[in-house]
PDB file of C-alpha atoms and ligand atoms in Angstrom:
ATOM      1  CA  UNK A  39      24.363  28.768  17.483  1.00 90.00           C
ATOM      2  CA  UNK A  40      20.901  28.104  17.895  1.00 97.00           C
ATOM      3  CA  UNK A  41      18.717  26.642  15.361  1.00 98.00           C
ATOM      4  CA  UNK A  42      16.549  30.650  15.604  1.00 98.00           C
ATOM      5  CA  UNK A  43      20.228  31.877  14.736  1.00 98.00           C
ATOM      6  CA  UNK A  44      20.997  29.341  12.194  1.00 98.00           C
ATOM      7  CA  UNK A  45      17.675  30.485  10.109  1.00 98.00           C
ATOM      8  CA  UNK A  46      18.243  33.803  10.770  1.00 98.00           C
ATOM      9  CA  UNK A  47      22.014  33.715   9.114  1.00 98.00           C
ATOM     10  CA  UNK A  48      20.474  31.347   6.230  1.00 98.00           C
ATOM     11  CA  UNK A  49      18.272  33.982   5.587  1.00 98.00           C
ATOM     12  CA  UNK A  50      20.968  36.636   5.241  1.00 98.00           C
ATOM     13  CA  UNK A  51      22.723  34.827   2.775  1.00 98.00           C
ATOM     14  CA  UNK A  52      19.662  34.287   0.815  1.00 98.00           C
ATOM     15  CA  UNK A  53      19.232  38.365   0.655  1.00 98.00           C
ATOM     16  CA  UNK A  54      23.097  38.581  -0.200  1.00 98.00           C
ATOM     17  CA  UNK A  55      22.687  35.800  -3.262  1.00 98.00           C
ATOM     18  CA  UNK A  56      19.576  37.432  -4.414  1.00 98.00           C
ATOM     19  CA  UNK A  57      21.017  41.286  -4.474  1.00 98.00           C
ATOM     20  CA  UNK A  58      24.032  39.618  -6.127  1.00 97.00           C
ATOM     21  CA  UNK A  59      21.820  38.224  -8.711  1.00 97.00           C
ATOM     22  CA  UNK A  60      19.556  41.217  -8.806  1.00 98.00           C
ATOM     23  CA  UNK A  61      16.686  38.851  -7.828  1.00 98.00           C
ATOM     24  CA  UNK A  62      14.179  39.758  -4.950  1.00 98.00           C
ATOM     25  CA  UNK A  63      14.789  37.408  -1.655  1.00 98.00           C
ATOM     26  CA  UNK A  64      10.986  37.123  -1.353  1.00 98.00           C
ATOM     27  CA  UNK A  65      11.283  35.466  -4.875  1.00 98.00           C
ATOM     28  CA  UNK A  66      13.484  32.664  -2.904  1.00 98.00           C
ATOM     29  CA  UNK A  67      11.855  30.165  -0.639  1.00 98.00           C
ATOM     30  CA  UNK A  68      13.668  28.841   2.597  1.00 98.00           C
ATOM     31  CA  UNK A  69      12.543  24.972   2.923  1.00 99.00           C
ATOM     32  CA  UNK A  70      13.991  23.361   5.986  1.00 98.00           C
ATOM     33  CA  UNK A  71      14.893  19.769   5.273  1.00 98.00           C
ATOM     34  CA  UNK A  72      14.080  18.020   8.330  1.00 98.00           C
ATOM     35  CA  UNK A  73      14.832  14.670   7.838  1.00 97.00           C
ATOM     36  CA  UNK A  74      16.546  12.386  10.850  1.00 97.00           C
ATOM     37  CA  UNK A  75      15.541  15.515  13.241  1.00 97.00           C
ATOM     38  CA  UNK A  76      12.956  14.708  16.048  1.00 96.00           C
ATOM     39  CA  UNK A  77       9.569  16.965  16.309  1.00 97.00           C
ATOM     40  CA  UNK A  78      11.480  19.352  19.355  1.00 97.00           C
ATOM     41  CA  UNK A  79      14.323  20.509  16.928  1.00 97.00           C
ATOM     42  CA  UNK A  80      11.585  21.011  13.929  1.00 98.00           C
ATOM     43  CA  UNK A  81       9.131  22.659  16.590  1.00 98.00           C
ATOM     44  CA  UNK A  82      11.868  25.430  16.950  1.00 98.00           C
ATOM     45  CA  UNK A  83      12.532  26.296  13.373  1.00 98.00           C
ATOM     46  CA  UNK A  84       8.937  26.726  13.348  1.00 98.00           C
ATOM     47  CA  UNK A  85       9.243  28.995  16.330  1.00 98.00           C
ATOM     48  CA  UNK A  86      11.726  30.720  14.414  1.00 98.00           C
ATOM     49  CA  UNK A  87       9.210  31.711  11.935  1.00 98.00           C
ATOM     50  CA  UNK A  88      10.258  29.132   9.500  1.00 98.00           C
ATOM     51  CA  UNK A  89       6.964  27.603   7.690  1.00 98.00           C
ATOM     52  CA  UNK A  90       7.975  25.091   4.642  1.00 98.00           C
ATOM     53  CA  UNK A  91       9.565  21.622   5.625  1.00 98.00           C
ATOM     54  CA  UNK A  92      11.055  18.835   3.639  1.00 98.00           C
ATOM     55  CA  UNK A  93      11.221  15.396   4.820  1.00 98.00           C
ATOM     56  CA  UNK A  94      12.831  12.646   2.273  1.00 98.00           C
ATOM     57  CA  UNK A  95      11.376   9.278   3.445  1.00 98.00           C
ATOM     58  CA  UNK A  96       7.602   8.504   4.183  1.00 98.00           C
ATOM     59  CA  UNK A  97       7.933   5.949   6.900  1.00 98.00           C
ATOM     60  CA  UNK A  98      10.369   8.385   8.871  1.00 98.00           C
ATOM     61  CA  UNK A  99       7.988  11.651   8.749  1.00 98.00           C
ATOM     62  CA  UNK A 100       4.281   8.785   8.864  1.00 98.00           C
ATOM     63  CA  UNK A 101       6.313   7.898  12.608  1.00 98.00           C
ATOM     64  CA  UNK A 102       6.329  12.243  13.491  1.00 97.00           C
ATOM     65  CA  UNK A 103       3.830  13.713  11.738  1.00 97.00           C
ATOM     66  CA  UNK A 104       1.677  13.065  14.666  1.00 97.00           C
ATOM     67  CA  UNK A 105       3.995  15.530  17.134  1.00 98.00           C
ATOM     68  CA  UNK A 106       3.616  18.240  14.592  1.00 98.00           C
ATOM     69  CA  UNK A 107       0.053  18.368  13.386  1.00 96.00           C
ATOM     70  CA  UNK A 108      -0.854  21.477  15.508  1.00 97.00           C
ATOM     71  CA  UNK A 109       1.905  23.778  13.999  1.00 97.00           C
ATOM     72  CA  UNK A 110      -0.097  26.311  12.353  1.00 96.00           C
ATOM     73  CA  UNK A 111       0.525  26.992   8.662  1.00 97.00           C
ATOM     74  CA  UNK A 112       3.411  24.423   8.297  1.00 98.00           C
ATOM     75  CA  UNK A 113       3.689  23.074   5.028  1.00 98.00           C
ATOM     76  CA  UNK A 114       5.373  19.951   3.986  1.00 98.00           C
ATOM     77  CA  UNK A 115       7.024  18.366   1.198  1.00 98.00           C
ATOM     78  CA  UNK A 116       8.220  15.152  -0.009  1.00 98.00           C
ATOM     79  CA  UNK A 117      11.475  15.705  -1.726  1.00 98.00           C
ATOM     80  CA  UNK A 118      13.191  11.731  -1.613  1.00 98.00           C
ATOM     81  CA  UNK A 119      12.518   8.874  -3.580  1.00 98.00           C
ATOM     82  CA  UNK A 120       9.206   7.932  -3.341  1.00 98.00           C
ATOM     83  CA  UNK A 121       8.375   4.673  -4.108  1.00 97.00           C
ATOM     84  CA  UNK A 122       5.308   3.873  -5.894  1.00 98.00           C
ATOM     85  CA  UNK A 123       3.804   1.855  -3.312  1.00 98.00           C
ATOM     86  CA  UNK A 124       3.775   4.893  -0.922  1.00 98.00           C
ATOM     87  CA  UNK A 125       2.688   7.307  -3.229  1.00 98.00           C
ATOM     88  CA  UNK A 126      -1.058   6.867  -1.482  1.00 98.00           C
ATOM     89  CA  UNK A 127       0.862   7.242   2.222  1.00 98.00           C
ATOM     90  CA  UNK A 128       2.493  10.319   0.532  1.00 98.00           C
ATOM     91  CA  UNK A 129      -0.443  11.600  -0.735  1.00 98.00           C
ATOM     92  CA  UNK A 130      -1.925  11.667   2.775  1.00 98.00           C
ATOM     93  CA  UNK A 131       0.947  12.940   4.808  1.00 98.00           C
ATOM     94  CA  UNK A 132       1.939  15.537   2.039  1.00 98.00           C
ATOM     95  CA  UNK A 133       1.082  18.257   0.424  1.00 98.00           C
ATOM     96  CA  UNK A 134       3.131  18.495  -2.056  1.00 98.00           C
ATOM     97  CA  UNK A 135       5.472  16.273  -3.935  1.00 98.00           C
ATOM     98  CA  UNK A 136       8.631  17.812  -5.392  1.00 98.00           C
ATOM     99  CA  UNK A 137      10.306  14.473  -6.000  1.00 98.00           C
ATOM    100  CA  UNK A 138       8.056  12.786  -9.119  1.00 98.00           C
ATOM    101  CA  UNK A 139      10.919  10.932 -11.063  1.00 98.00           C
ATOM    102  CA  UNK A 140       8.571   8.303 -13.180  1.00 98.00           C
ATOM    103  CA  UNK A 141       5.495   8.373 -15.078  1.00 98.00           C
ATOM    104  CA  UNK A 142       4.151   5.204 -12.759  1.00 98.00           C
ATOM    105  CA  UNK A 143       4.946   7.440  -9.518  1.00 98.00           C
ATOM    106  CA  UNK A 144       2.439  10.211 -11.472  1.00 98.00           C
ATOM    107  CA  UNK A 145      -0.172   7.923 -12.123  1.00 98.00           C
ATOM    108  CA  UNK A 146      -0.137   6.274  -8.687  1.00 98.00           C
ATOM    109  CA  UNK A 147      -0.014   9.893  -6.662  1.00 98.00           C
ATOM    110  CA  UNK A 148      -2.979  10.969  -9.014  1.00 98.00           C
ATOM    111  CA  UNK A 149      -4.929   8.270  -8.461  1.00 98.00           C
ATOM    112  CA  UNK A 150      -4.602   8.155  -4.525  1.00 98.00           C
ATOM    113  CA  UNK A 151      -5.145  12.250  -5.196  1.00 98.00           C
ATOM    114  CA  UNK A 152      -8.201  11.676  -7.063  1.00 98.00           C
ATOM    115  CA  UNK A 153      -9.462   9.361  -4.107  1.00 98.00           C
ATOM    116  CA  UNK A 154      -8.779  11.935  -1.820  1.00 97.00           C
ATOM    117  CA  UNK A 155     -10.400  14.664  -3.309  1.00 97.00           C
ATOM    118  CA  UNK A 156      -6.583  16.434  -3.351  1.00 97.00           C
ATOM    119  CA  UNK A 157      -5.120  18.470  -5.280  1.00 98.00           C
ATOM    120  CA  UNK A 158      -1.273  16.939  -5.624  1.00 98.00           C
ATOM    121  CA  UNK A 159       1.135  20.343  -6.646  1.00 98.00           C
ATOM    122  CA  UNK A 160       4.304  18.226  -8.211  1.00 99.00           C
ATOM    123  CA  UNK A 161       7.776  19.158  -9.491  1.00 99.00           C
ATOM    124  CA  UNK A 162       9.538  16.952 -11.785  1.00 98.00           C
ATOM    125  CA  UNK A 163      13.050  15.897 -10.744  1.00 98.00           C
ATOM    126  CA  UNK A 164      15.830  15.554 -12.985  1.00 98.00           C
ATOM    127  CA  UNK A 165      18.642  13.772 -12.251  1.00 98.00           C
ATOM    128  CA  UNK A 166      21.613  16.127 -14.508  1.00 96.00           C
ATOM    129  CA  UNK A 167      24.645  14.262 -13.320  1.00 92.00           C
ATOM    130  CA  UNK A 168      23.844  11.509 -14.627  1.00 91.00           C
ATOM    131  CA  UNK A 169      24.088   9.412 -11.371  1.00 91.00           C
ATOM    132  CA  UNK A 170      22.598   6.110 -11.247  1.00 90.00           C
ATOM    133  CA  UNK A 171      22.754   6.253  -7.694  1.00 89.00           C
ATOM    134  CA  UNK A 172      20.152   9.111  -7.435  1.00 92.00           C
ATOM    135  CA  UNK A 173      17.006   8.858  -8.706  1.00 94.00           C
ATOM    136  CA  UNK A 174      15.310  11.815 -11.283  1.00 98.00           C
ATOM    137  CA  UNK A 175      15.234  11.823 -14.979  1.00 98.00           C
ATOM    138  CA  UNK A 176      17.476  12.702 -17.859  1.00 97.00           C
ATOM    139  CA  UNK A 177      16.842  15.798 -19.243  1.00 94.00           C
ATOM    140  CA  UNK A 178      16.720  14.327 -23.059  1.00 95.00           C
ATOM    141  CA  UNK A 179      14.997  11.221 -21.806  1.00 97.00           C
ATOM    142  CA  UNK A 180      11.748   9.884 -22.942  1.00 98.00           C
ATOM    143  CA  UNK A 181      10.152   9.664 -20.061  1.00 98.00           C
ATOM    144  CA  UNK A 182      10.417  13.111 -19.145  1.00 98.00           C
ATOM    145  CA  UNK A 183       8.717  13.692 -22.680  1.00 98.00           C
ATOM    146  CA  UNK A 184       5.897  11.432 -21.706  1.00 98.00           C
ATOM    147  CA  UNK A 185       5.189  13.221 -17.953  1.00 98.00           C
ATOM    148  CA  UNK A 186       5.438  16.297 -19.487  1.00 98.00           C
ATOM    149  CA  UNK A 187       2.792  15.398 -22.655  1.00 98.00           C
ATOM    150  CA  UNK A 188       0.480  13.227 -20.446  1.00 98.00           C
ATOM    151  CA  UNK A 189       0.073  15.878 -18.034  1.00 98.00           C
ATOM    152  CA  UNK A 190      -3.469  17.160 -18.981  1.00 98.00           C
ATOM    153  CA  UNK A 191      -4.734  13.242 -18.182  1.00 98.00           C
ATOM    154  CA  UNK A 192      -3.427  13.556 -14.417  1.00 98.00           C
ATOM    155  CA  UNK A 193      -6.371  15.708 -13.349  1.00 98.00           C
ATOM    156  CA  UNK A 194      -5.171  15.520  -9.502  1.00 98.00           C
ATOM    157  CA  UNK A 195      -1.816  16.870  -9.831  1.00 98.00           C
ATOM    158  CA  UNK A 196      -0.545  20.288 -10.525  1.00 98.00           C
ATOM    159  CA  UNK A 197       2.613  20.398 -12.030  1.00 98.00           C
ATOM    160  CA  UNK A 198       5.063  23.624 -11.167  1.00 98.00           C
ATOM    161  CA  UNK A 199       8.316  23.023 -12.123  1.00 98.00           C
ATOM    162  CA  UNK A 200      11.726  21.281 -11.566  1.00 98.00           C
ATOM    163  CA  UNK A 201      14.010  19.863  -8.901  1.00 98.00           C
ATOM    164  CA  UNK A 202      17.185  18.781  -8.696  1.00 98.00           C
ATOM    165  CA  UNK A 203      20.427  17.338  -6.679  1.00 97.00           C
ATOM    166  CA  UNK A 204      23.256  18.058  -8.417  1.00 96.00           C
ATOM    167  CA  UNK A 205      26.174  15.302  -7.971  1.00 94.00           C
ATOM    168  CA  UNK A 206      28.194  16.611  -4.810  1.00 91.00           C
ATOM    169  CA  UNK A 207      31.318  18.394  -5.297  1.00 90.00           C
ATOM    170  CA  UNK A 208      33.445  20.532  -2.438  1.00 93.00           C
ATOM    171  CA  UNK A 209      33.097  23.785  -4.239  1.00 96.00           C
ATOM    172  CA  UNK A 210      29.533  24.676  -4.968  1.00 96.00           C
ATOM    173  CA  UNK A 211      30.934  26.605  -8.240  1.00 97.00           C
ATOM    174  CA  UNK A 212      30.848  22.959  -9.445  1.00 96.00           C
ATOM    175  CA  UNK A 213      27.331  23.227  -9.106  1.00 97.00           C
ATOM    176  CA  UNK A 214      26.901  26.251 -11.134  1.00 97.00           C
ATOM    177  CA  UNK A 215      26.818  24.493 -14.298  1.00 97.00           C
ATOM    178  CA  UNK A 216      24.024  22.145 -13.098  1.00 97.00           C
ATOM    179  CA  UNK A 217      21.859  24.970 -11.561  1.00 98.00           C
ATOM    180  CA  UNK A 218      22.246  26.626 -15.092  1.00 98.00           C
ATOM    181  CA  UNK A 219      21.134  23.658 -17.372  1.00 98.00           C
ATOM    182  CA  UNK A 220      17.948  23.188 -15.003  1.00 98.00           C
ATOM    183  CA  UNK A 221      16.804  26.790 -15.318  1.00 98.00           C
ATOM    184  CA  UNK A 222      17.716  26.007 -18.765  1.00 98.00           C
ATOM    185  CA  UNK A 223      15.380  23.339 -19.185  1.00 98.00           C
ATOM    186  CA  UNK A 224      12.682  25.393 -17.396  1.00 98.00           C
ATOM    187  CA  UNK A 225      12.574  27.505 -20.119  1.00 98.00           C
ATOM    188  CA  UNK A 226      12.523  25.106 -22.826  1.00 98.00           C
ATOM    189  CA  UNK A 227      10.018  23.646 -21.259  1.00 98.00           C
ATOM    190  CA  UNK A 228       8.057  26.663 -20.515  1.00 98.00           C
ATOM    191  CA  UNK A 229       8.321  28.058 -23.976  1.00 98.00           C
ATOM    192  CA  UNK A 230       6.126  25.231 -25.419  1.00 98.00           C
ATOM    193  CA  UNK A 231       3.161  26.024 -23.595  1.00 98.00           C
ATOM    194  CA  UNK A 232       2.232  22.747 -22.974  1.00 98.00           C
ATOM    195  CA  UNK A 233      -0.985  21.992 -21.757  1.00 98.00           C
ATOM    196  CA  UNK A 234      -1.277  21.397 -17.521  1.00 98.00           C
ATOM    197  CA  UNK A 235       2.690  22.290 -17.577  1.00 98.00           C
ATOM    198  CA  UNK A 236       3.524  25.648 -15.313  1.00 98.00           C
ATOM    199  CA  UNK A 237       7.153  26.127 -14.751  1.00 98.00           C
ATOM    200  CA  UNK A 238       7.072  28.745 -11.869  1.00 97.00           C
ATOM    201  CA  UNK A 239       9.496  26.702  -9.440  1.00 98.00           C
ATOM    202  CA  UNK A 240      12.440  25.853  -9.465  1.00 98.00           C
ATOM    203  CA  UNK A 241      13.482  24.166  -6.322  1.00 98.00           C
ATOM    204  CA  UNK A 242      17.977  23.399  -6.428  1.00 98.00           C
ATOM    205  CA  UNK A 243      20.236  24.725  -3.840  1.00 98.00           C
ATOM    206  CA  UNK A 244      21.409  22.823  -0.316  1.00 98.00           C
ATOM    207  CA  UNK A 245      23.526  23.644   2.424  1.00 98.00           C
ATOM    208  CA  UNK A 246      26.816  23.780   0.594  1.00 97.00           C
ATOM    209  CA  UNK A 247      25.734  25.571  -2.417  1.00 98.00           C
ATOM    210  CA  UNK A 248      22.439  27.659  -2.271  1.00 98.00           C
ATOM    211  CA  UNK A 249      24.289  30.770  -3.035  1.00 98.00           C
ATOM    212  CA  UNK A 250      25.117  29.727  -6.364  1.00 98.00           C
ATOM    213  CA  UNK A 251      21.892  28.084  -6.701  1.00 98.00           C
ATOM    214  CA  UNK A 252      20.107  31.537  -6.170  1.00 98.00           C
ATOM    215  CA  UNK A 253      22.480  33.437  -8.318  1.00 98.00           C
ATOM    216  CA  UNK A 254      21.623  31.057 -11.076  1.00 98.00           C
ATOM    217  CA  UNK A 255      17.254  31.233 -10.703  1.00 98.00           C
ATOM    218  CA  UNK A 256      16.472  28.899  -7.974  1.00 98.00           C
ATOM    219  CA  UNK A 257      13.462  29.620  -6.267  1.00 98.00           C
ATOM    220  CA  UNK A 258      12.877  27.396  -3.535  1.00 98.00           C
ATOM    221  CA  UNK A 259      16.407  26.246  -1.611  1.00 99.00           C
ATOM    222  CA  UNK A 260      16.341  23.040   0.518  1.00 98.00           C
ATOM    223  CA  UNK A 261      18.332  23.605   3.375  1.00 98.00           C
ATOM    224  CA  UNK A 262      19.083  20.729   6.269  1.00 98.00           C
ATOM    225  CA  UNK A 263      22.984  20.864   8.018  1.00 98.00           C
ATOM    226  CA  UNK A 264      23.120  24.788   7.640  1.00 98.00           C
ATOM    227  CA  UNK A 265      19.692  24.798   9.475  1.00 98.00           C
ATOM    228  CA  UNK A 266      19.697  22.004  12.189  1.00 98.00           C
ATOM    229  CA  UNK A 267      23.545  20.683  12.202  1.00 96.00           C
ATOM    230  CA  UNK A 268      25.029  17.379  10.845  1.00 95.00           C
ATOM    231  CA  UNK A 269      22.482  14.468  10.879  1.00 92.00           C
ATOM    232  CA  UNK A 270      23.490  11.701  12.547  1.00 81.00           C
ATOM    233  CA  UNK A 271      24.931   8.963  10.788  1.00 75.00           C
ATOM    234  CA  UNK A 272      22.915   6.254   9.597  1.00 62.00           C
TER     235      UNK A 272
HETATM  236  C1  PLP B 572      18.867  16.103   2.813  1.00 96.16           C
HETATM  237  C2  PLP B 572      18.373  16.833   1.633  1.00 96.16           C
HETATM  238  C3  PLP B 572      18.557  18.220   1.508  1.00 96.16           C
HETATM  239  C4  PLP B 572      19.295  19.062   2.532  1.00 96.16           C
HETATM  240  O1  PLP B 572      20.655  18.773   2.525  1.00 96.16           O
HETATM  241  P1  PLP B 572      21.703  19.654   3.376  1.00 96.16           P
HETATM  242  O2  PLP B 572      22.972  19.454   2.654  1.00 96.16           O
HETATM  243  O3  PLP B 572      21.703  19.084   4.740  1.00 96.16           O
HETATM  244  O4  PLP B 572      21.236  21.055   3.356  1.00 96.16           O
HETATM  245  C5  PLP B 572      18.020  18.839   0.392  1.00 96.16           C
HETATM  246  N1  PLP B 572      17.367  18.153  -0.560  1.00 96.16           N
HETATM  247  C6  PLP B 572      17.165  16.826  -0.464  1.00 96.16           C
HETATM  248  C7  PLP B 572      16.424  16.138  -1.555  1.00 96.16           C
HETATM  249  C8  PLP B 572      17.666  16.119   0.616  1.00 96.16           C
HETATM  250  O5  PLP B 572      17.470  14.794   0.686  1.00 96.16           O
END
């Protein structure tokens, strides 16, 4: 299959899962997660119509950023680990950042924002598995509190809404339960109105389990593998 195909059968299942779910598909977007993939394989999805990209490290997309620059209307967003001392780098490359796991990271990416004259949209990711491996932050923890209430002071950013990576399980009904609690938490969230807090997006659902993750609110799925094929081994 080619990767025109591959989109185009991604993007059936993402009508299924929404008419199972009663949702709208238009209400769900496709990102393609294009990390490890050189700028010919991304240049096709493009082709194929596709227009929202994910990369995960800033060194890897800084190196082909370059080969893409003249796709028209491509948008792209961190959604890795981003360590502070790239979050000016990111800022650049970037336009949005749907990986903010620490209140330091959202100082930093305003403050290379502000310099930039930029407006930073954000999403907050919370790590629900409780993982130390993967980065993101508690749901109950304190630092989430303290994004979420110092908001208003980072002028540059524009915060949306939630990610997540749920821990990895064969079936993606494991998932389920994950997907749930962070639609959950959008709404908590949500229903306190808090100042410079919108929680429009919800961005959960890969490969293996954006069905579910669509059935249970997402609205922004993150696909790589089902997209481009296994990534080479690193
Ligand atoms: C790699 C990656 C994806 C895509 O994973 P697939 O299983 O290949 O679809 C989605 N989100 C993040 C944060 C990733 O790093």
């Amino acid at each position: 299959m080619s990767i025109a195909d591959n989109i185009a059968a991604v993007r059936a299942r993402i009508e299924a899962a929404a008419r199972r779910a009663g949702r709208s598909a238009a209400d769900v977007a496709l990102m393609g997660v294009t990390k490890t993939h050189g700028p010919e394989r991304i240049r096709k999805a493009h082709a194929a119509g596709l227009r929202l990209f994910g990369e995960n490290r800033v060194q890897e997309f800084a190196a082909k950023a370059g080969a893409l620059a003249d796709l028209a209307a491509a948008e792209w967003h961190m959604v890795g680990h981003l360590q502070t001392n790239k979050a000016a780098k990111a800022v650049e490359l970037f336009s949005a950042v749907d990986s903010l796991d620490s209140l330091k990271l959202a100082e930093k990416l305003d403050a290379a924002a502000r310099a930039l004259g930029k407006k930073l949209p954000v999403l907050i990711e919370i790590n629900l598995g409780g993982e130390e491996a993967k980065s993101g932050l508690a749901l109950d923890s304190r630092e989430l509190e303290e994004i979420l209430l110092a908001a208003p002071r980072f002028e540059a950013l524009e915060f949306r809404g939630l990610m997540t990576v749920p821990p990895f399980t064969d079936n993606p009904e494991d998932a389920r339960l994950y997907f749930r609690k962070l639609r959950q938490l959008r709404h908590a969230i949500a229903a306190r109105q808090l100042p410079a807090i919108r929680m429009d997006a919800l961005s959960m659902g890969m490969s293996h389990d954006f069905e579910v993750a669509i059935e249970e609110g997402s609205t922004c799925v993150r696909v790589g593998t089902a997209i481009f094929g296994e990534r080479p081994r690193v």
